[in-house]
Amino acid sequence: MRLPAEWETQRATLMAWPGPDGDWAGCLPEIRAEYASLIDQILARQPVIILVQTAEQLDTLPFTNHSGLNPVVIEHNDTWCRDYGPVGLLSRSGRAQALDFKFDAWGGKYSSELDDKVNSQLIKHPLLADFDRVAVDLELEGGALESDGKRRLLINWFCLERRLPQLSRSDIADRLKAALYLDTVLGIDVPALPGDDTDGHIDTIARFAGPDCIVYQRHRDSEWTRQLESQLQALRRADGQGFRLVALPCVESFDPALPANYANFLFINGACLVPIYDVPSDSRAISILAELLPDREVAPIPARTMITQFGGPHCATMHIPEPIKCHDE
């Protein structure tokens, strides 16, 4: 088994439709408009499985006549399904696993009892028919994991040590290696961005853009950025060389209390979807990623409302990889 990189072929994308109750109640039209934009971009390339709280909410979904939209009625607490959705592993035989980690809403900050049960119901969906659900006795969130597809994982120790305070770093690394079939855990240790209630998920800070390339988020705090850059420069590839490092600009002219960033971009088949905030730095971020990913369409996703609840397009989705026979490594 191995944990594929997110740029590898995907079968579908999991999302959860914002409902009239909860965090989005005060801005429901705005957040649904942003989610509709995100769904539209994804449906152009692959199916979407979308959770709704009740059958009555099915009528509020966009694109209901699209053959790629797969609504599923499963009760849940939160729309940020990156962190409680199944983590897909692939095998050379074509069989796949859907890892179901424990989820307690980022260290017990919010209610999560429904989110923690989603995967046991979702596994019955036809698009997951060739996945075996595997429950893992470890508190872990998808946004805390960044894979290069070659058995290396990038994490932020600042986050995982707060999520798993009972474990040492070596214990955490061993548990990750065992669950995800890893050879190497690469770690940085930087505080969360202001307003980030995930305690510093890696998907807001640094992402693989290829096996030997890491894209990272600059911050208006120059010392935070300096620490991040220094730690990324110290990381080593399997051949002992450093990674190619590409910086994304600070999000300009935006509420400093919110963790707005461009690192929360989303890979789908043939495209990279980038959060934008209607600020001048948006165009620079898109240009950087377009130059870095010439074989993909790089498209903007409005995220001004998403970020008010501290997330973006990557947080709002979980990719389902395509179970195909893997090449020998």
Tab-separated table of C-alpha atoms in Angstrom:
chain	number	residue	atom	x	y	z
A	1	MET	CA	0.000	0.000	0.000
A	2	ARG	CA	1.017	3.626	-0.415
A	3	LEU	CA	-0.438	7.089	0.107
A	4	PRO	CA	-0.679	8.692	-3.361
A	5	ALA	CA	0.168	12.299	-4.056
A	6	GLU	CA	-2.825	14.547	-4.595
A	7	TRP	CA	-1.815	15.322	-8.182
A	8	GLU	CA	-2.262	11.670	-9.138
A	9	THR	CA	-5.448	10.493	-10.856
A	10	GLN	CA	-8.546	11.017	-8.750
A	11	ARG	CA	-11.852	9.174	-8.940
A	12	ALA	CA	-13.974	11.794	-7.179
A	13	THR	CA	-14.019	14.647	-4.677
A	14	LEU	CA	-15.906	14.580	-1.389
A	15	MET	CA	-17.643	17.755	-0.142
A	16	ALA	CA	-20.320	18.720	2.409
A	17	TRP	CA	-23.011	21.233	1.419
A	18	PRO	CA	-23.422	24.214	3.786
A	19	GLY	CA	-26.732	23.995	5.630
A	20	PRO	CA	-28.925	26.646	7.261
A	21	ASP	CA	-27.763	25.733	10.764
A	22	GLY	CA	-24.345	26.087	12.297
A	23	ASP	CA	-21.382	28.238	11.340
A	24	TRP	CA	-22.702	29.339	7.931
A	25	ALA	CA	-26.157	30.466	9.102
A	26	GLY	CA	-25.299	34.163	8.901
A	27	CYS	CA	-23.819	34.033	5.400
A	28	LEU	CA	-25.579	31.125	3.726
A	29	PRO	CA	-26.103	32.699	0.261
A	30	GLU	CA	-22.478	33.832	0.118
A	31	ILE	CA	-20.939	30.527	1.185
A	32	ARG	CA	-23.221	28.513	-1.084
A	33	ALA	CA	-22.175	30.720	-3.995
A	34	GLU	CA	-18.507	29.979	-3.250
A	35	TYR	CA	-19.187	26.265	-2.881
A	36	ALA	CA	-21.138	26.289	-6.164
A	37	SER	CA	-18.141	27.843	-7.909
A	38	LEU	CA	-15.897	25.158	-6.470
A	39	ILE	CA	-18.304	22.344	-7.389
A	40	ASP	CA	-18.628	23.707	-10.927
A	41	GLN	CA	-14.857	23.610	-11.451
A	42	ILE	CA	-14.553	20.092	-10.062
A	43	LEU	CA	-17.498	18.665	-12.041
A	44	ALA	CA	-15.793	19.769	-15.232
A	45	ARG	CA	-13.117	17.178	-14.488
A	46	GLN	CA	-14.433	14.509	-12.119
A	47	PRO	CA	-17.440	13.431	-10.019
A	48	VAL	CA	-18.383	15.081	-6.734
A	49	ILE	CA	-19.827	13.217	-3.763
A	50	ILE	CA	-21.624	15.793	-1.650
A	51	LEU	CA	-23.007	15.281	1.835
A	52	VAL	CA	-26.296	16.880	2.848
A	53	GLN	CA	-27.817	16.833	6.307
A	54	THR	CA	-31.361	15.925	5.259
A	55	ALA	CA	-33.289	14.843	2.191
A	56	GLU	CA	-35.030	18.235	2.248
A	57	GLN	CA	-31.704	19.929	1.543
A	58	LEU	CA	-31.269	18.075	-1.736
A	59	ASP	CA	-33.364	20.727	-3.481
A	60	THR	CA	-30.888	23.435	-2.453
A	61	LEU	CA	-27.971	21.844	-4.298
A	62	PRO	CA	-26.648	23.363	-7.540
A	63	PHE	CA	-26.091	21.343	-10.732
A	64	THR	CA	-28.589	18.669	-9.699
A	65	ASN	CA	-28.965	17.533	-13.315
A	66	HIS	CA	-25.236	16.936	-13.713
A	67	SER	CA	-24.450	13.239	-13.980
A	68	GLY	CA	-21.268	13.703	-11.944
A	69	LEU	CA	-23.001	15.091	-8.859
A	70	ASN	CA	-23.610	12.384	-6.241
A	71	PRO	CA	-25.622	13.691	-3.271
A	72	VAL	CA	-25.607	11.550	-0.113
A	73	VAL	CA	-27.719	12.147	2.973
A	74	ILE	CA	-25.364	11.677	5.927
A	75	GLU	CA	-25.606	13.777	9.066
A	76	HIS	CA	-22.418	15.658	9.917
A	77	ASN	CA	-21.281	18.492	12.162
A	78	ASP	CA	-18.949	20.428	9.904
A	79	THR	CA	-18.352	21.155	6.228
A	80	TRP	CA	-14.536	20.888	6.417
A	81	CYS	CA	-14.490	17.275	5.243
A	82	ARG	CA	-10.758	17.266	4.433
A	83	ASP	CA	-10.248	16.535	8.093
A	84	TYR	CA	-12.747	13.735	8.659
A	85	GLY	CA	-13.100	12.225	5.178
A	86	PRO	CA	-11.413	8.934	4.237
A	87	VAL	CA	-7.682	8.928	3.538
A	88	GLY	CA	-7.186	6.750	0.455
A	89	LEU	CA	-4.341	4.252	0.113
A	90	LEU	CA	-3.592	2.372	-3.110
A	91	SER	CA	-2.086	-1.048	-3.754
A	92	ARG	CA	-0.363	-2.495	-6.788
A	93	SER	CA	-3.240	-4.965	-7.148
A	94	GLY	CA	-5.774	-2.175	-7.678
A	95	ARG	CA	-7.499	-2.753	-4.345
A	96	ALA	CA	-7.631	0.300	-2.088
A	97	GLN	CA	-8.099	1.216	1.541
A	98	ALA	CA	-10.118	4.084	2.987
A	99	LEU	CA	-8.452	4.908	6.293
A	100	ASP	CA	-10.855	6.188	8.923
A	101	PHE	CA	-8.905	8.077	11.569
A	102	LYS	CA	-10.468	9.380	14.768
A	103	PHE	CA	-11.747	12.942	14.498
A	104	ASP	CA	-12.503	15.176	17.474
A	105	ALA	CA	-12.774	18.586	15.772
A	106	TRP	CA	-9.195	19.778	16.066
A	107	GLY	CA	-8.549	18.806	19.640
A	108	GLY	CA	-12.103	19.012	20.945
A	109	LYS	CA	-12.735	22.624	19.941
A	110	TYR	CA	-16.192	21.878	18.482
A	111	SER	CA	-18.796	19.109	18.260
A	112	SER	CA	-17.668	16.199	16.096
A	113	GLU	CA	-19.623	13.068	17.007
A	114	LEU	CA	-21.412	13.018	13.637
A	115	ASP	CA	-18.300	13.819	11.588
A	116	ASP	CA	-16.503	10.922	13.235
A	117	LYS	CA	-19.176	8.511	11.925
A	118	VAL	CA	-19.327	9.740	8.315
A	119	ASN	CA	-16.802	7.300	6.834
A	120	SER	CA	-18.551	4.214	8.190
A	121	GLN	CA	-21.605	5.256	6.152
A	122	LEU	CA	-19.822	6.756	3.156
A	123	ILE	CA	-17.964	3.521	2.442
A	124	LYS	CA	-21.255	2.069	1.136
A	125	HIS	CA	-21.289	4.527	-1.789
A	126	PRO	CA	-20.735	2.906	-5.235
A	127	LEU	CA	-17.750	5.162	-5.943
A	128	LEU	CA	-16.028	3.527	-2.963
A	129	ALA	CA	-17.037	-0.031	-3.850
A	130	ASP	CA	-13.437	-1.209	-4.284
A	131	PHE	CA	-12.204	0.463	-1.088
A	132	ASP	CA	-11.911	-1.379	2.218
A	133	ARG	CA	-12.616	0.831	5.207
A	134	VAL	CA	-9.876	0.528	7.836
A	135	ALA	CA	-10.482	2.159	11.202
A	136	VAL	CA	-7.284	3.622	12.678
A	137	ASP	CA	-7.013	4.263	16.415
A	138	LEU	CA	-5.264	7.606	16.018
A	139	GLU	CA	-6.513	11.195	16.145
A	140	LEU	CA	-5.508	12.616	12.764
A	141	GLU	CA	-6.875	15.040	10.166
A	142	GLY	CA	-6.391	15.026	6.422
A	143	GLY	CA	-5.281	18.661	6.342
A	144	ALA	CA	-2.308	17.730	8.528
A	145	LEU	CA	-0.915	15.335	5.888
A	146	GLU	CA	1.005	16.156	2.717
A	147	SER	CA	2.267	13.241	0.602
A	148	ASP	CA	4.671	13.152	-2.336
A	149	GLY	CA	3.292	9.769	-3.443
A	150	LYS	CA	6.679	8.128	-2.855
A	151	ARG	CA	6.299	7.218	0.802
A	152	ARG	CA	7.365	10.596	2.146
A	153	LEU	CA	5.048	12.694	4.301
A	154	LEU	CA	5.375	16.388	5.137
A	155	ILE	CA	3.855	17.510	8.456
A	156	ASN	CA	3.958	20.392	10.931
A	157	TRP	CA	5.114	19.158	14.342
A	158	PHE	CA	3.522	22.202	15.971
A	159	CYS	CA	0.123	20.807	14.963
A	160	LEU	CA	0.628	17.102	15.607
A	161	GLU	CA	2.225	17.562	19.014
A	162	ARG	CA	-0.851	19.476	20.121
A	163	ARG	CA	-3.172	16.897	18.657
A	164	LEU	CA	-1.279	13.945	20.133
A	165	PRO	CA	0.295	15.299	23.347
A	166	GLN	CA	0.590	11.825	24.859
A	167	LEU	CA	3.054	10.744	22.133
A	168	SER	CA	6.673	11.717	21.516
A	169	ARG	CA	7.786	12.843	18.074
A	170	SER	CA	9.347	9.473	17.399
A	171	ASP	CA	6.138	7.737	18.483
A	172	ILE	CA	4.054	9.969	16.203
A	173	ALA	CA	6.396	9.277	13.298
A	174	ASP	CA	6.226	5.533	13.931
A	175	ARG	CA	2.420	5.581	14.074
A	176	LEU	CA	2.233	7.570	10.836
A	177	LYS	CA	4.665	5.245	9.080
A	178	ALA	CA	2.707	2.191	10.157
A	179	ALA	CA	-0.721	3.551	9.207
A	180	LEU	CA	0.288	5.175	5.913
A	181	TYR	CA	3.062	2.791	4.770
A	182	LEU	CA	5.704	5.519	4.823
A	183	ASP	CA	9.479	5.454	4.636
A	184	THR	CA	10.073	9.017	5.798
A	185	VAL	CA	8.311	11.693	7.823
A	186	LEU	CA	9.573	15.195	7.028
A	187	GLY	CA	8.677	17.730	9.687
A	188	ILE	CA	8.697	21.471	10.104
A	189	ASP	CA	7.777	23.226	13.353
A	190	VAL	CA	6.082	26.612	12.942
A	191	PRO	CA	3.118	28.168	14.778
A	192	ALA	CA	-0.299	28.308	13.150
A	193	LEU	CA	-1.253	31.347	11.093
A	194	PRO	CA	-3.366	33.883	13.047
A	195	GLY	CA	-6.944	32.634	13.361
A	196	ASP	CA	-6.100	29.060	12.314
A	197	ASP	CA	-7.983	26.790	14.719
A	198	THR	CA	-6.338	23.650	13.294
A	199	ASP	CA	-3.119	24.456	15.196
A	200	GLY	CA	-1.170	24.786	11.973
A	201	HIS	CA	-2.264	22.261	9.384
A	202	ILE	CA	0.403	21.751	6.766
A	203	ASP	CA	-2.118	22.512	3.995
A	204	THR	CA	-2.111	26.185	5.022
A	205	ILE	CA	1.697	26.410	5.124
A	206	ALA	CA	3.603	24.170	2.688
A	207	ARG	CA	2.567	21.725	-0.046
A	208	PHE	CA	4.281	19.376	-2.448
A	209	ALA	CA	3.927	20.557	-6.053
A	210	GLY	CA	5.905	17.583	-7.337
A	211	PRO	CA	8.142	14.930	-5.771
A	212	ASP	CA	11.065	17.342	-5.467
A	213	CYS	CA	9.278	20.694	-5.107
A	214	ILE	CA	7.619	22.352	-2.109
A	215	VAL	CA	5.432	25.442	-2.396
A	216	TYR	CA	5.165	27.479	0.782
A	217	GLN	CA	3.191	30.424	2.105
A	218	ARG	CA	4.912	33.691	2.988
A	219	HIS	CA	3.478	35.617	5.935
A	220	ARG	CA	3.471	39.300	6.837
A	221	ASP	CA	5.421	38.283	9.962
A	222	SER	CA	8.934	38.198	8.500
A	223	GLU	CA	10.346	36.184	11.407
A	224	TRP	CA	7.696	33.464	10.948
A	225	THR	CA	8.559	33.324	7.236
A	226	ARG	CA	12.283	33.213	7.974
A	227	GLN	CA	11.830	30.275	10.348
A	228	LEU	CA	9.698	28.421	7.823
A	229	GLU	CA	12.167	28.983	4.987
A	230	SER	CA	15.104	27.898	7.144
A	231	GLN	CA	13.363	24.671	8.129
A	232	LEU	CA	12.257	23.885	4.576
A	233	GLN	CA	15.817	24.452	3.350
A	234	ALA	CA	17.031	21.856	5.850
A	235	LEU	CA	14.719	19.112	4.522
A	236	ARG	CA	16.327	16.487	2.324
A	237	ARG	CA	15.049	14.350	-0.536
A	238	ALA	CA	15.809	10.645	-0.761
A	239	ASP	CA	18.997	11.437	-2.756
A	240	GLY	CA	20.251	13.794	-0.048
A	241	GLN	CA	19.588	16.939	-2.042
A	242	GLY	CA	17.376	19.800	-0.918
A	243	PHE	CA	13.931	20.493	-2.334
A	244	ARG	CA	13.139	23.148	-4.873
A	245	LEU	CA	11.317	25.796	-2.825
A	246	VAL	CA	8.758	28.184	-4.335
A	247	ALA	CA	7.215	30.982	-2.263
A	248	LEU	CA	3.609	32.130	-2.534
A	249	PRO	CA	2.934	35.809	-1.735
A	250	CYS	CA	1.325	37.129	1.430
A	251	VAL	CA	-2.384	37.801	1.049
A	252	GLU	CA	-2.438	41.593	0.786
A	253	SER	CA	-4.937	44.026	2.283
A	254	PHE	CA	-6.903	41.384	4.146
A	255	ASP	CA	-8.087	40.926	7.725
A	256	PRO	CA	-4.909	39.984	9.665
A	257	ALA	CA	-7.000	38.021	12.185
A	258	LEU	CA	-7.932	35.462	9.495
A	259	PRO	CA	-5.549	32.754	8.166
A	260	ALA	CA	-5.908	33.746	4.504
A	261	ASN	CA	-3.362	31.913	2.377
A	262	TYR	CA	-2.772	30.524	-1.101
A	263	ALA	CA	-1.229	27.227	0.046
A	264	ASN	CA	-4.747	25.808	0.490
A	265	PHE	CA	-4.973	25.153	-3.244
A	266	LEU	CA	-6.669	22.011	-4.530
A	267	PHE	CA	-5.445	19.483	-7.084
A	268	ILE	CA	-8.088	17.849	-9.263
A	269	ASN	CA	-7.612	15.954	-12.517
A	270	GLY	CA	-5.831	18.288	-14.905
A	271	ALA	CA	-6.234	21.408	-12.787
A	272	CYS	CA	-5.170	23.280	-9.670
A	273	LEU	CA	-7.811	25.423	-7.948
A	274	VAL	CA	-6.442	28.390	-5.997
A	275	PRO	CA	-8.271	30.374	-3.284
A	276	ILE	CA	-8.563	34.078	-4.055
A	277	TYR	CA	-9.681	37.001	-1.897
A	278	ASP	CA	-10.203	39.881	-4.371
A	279	VAL	CA	-6.859	41.441	-3.464
A	280	PRO	CA	-3.858	42.361	-5.666
A	281	SER	CA	-1.735	39.402	-4.546
A	282	ASP	CA	-4.259	36.950	-6.037
A	283	SER	CA	-2.912	37.367	-9.551
A	284	ARG	CA	0.688	36.834	-8.443
A	285	ALA	CA	-0.198	33.613	-6.647
A	286	ILE	CA	-2.025	32.280	-9.689
A	287	SER	CA	0.862	33.236	-11.990
A	288	ILE	CA	3.397	31.469	-9.757
A	289	LEU	CA	1.383	28.261	-9.675
A	290	ALA	CA	0.600	28.427	-13.403
A	291	GLU	CA	4.313	28.660	-14.200
A	292	LEU	CA	5.079	25.842	-11.782
A	293	LEU	CA	2.315	23.560	-13.117
A	294	PRO	CA	2.361	24.041	-16.919
A	295	ASP	CA	0.460	20.799	-17.548
A	296	ARG	CA	-2.535	21.941	-15.477
A	297	GLU	CA	-5.158	24.610	-15.712
A	298	VAL	CA	-4.716	26.924	-12.725
A	299	ALA	CA	-8.085	28.436	-11.857
A	300	PRO	CA	-9.214	30.872	-9.148
A	301	ILE	CA	-11.781	29.920	-6.495
A	302	PRO	CA	-13.507	32.719	-4.519
A	303	ALA	CA	-12.732	32.159	-0.837
A	304	ARG	CA	-13.514	35.415	0.998
A	305	THR	CA	-16.422	33.763	2.808
A	306	MET	CA	-14.726	30.397	3.326
A	307	ILE	CA	-11.864	32.033	5.183
A	308	THR	CA	-14.227	33.617	7.709
A	309	GLN	CA	-14.529	30.083	9.137
A	310	PHE	CA	-10.766	29.639	8.703
A	311	GLY	CA	-10.744	27.347	5.637
A	312	GLY	CA	-10.394	27.225	1.881
A	313	PRO	CA	-10.977	24.877	-1.090
A	314	HIS	CA	-8.553	22.227	0.147
A	315	CYS	CA	-10.187	22.187	3.595
A	316	ALA	CA	-13.644	21.968	1.978
A	317	THR	CA	-12.825	18.810	0.005
A	318	MET	CA	-11.289	15.361	0.290
A	319	HIS	CA	-9.974	13.662	-2.824
A	320	ILE	CA	-10.805	10.015	-3.534
A	321	PRO	CA	-7.872	8.523	-5.486
A	322	GLU	CA	-8.400	6.232	-8.451
A	323	PRO	CA	-7.539	2.624	-7.515
A	324	ILE	CA	-5.340	1.615	-10.419
A	325	LYS	CA	-2.438	-0.790	-10.512
A	326	CYS	CA	0.618	1.042	-9.226
A	327	HIS	CA	3.965	0.842	-10.943
A	328	ASP	CA	6.848	-0.732	-9.097
A	329	GLU	CA	8.833	1.814	-7.141
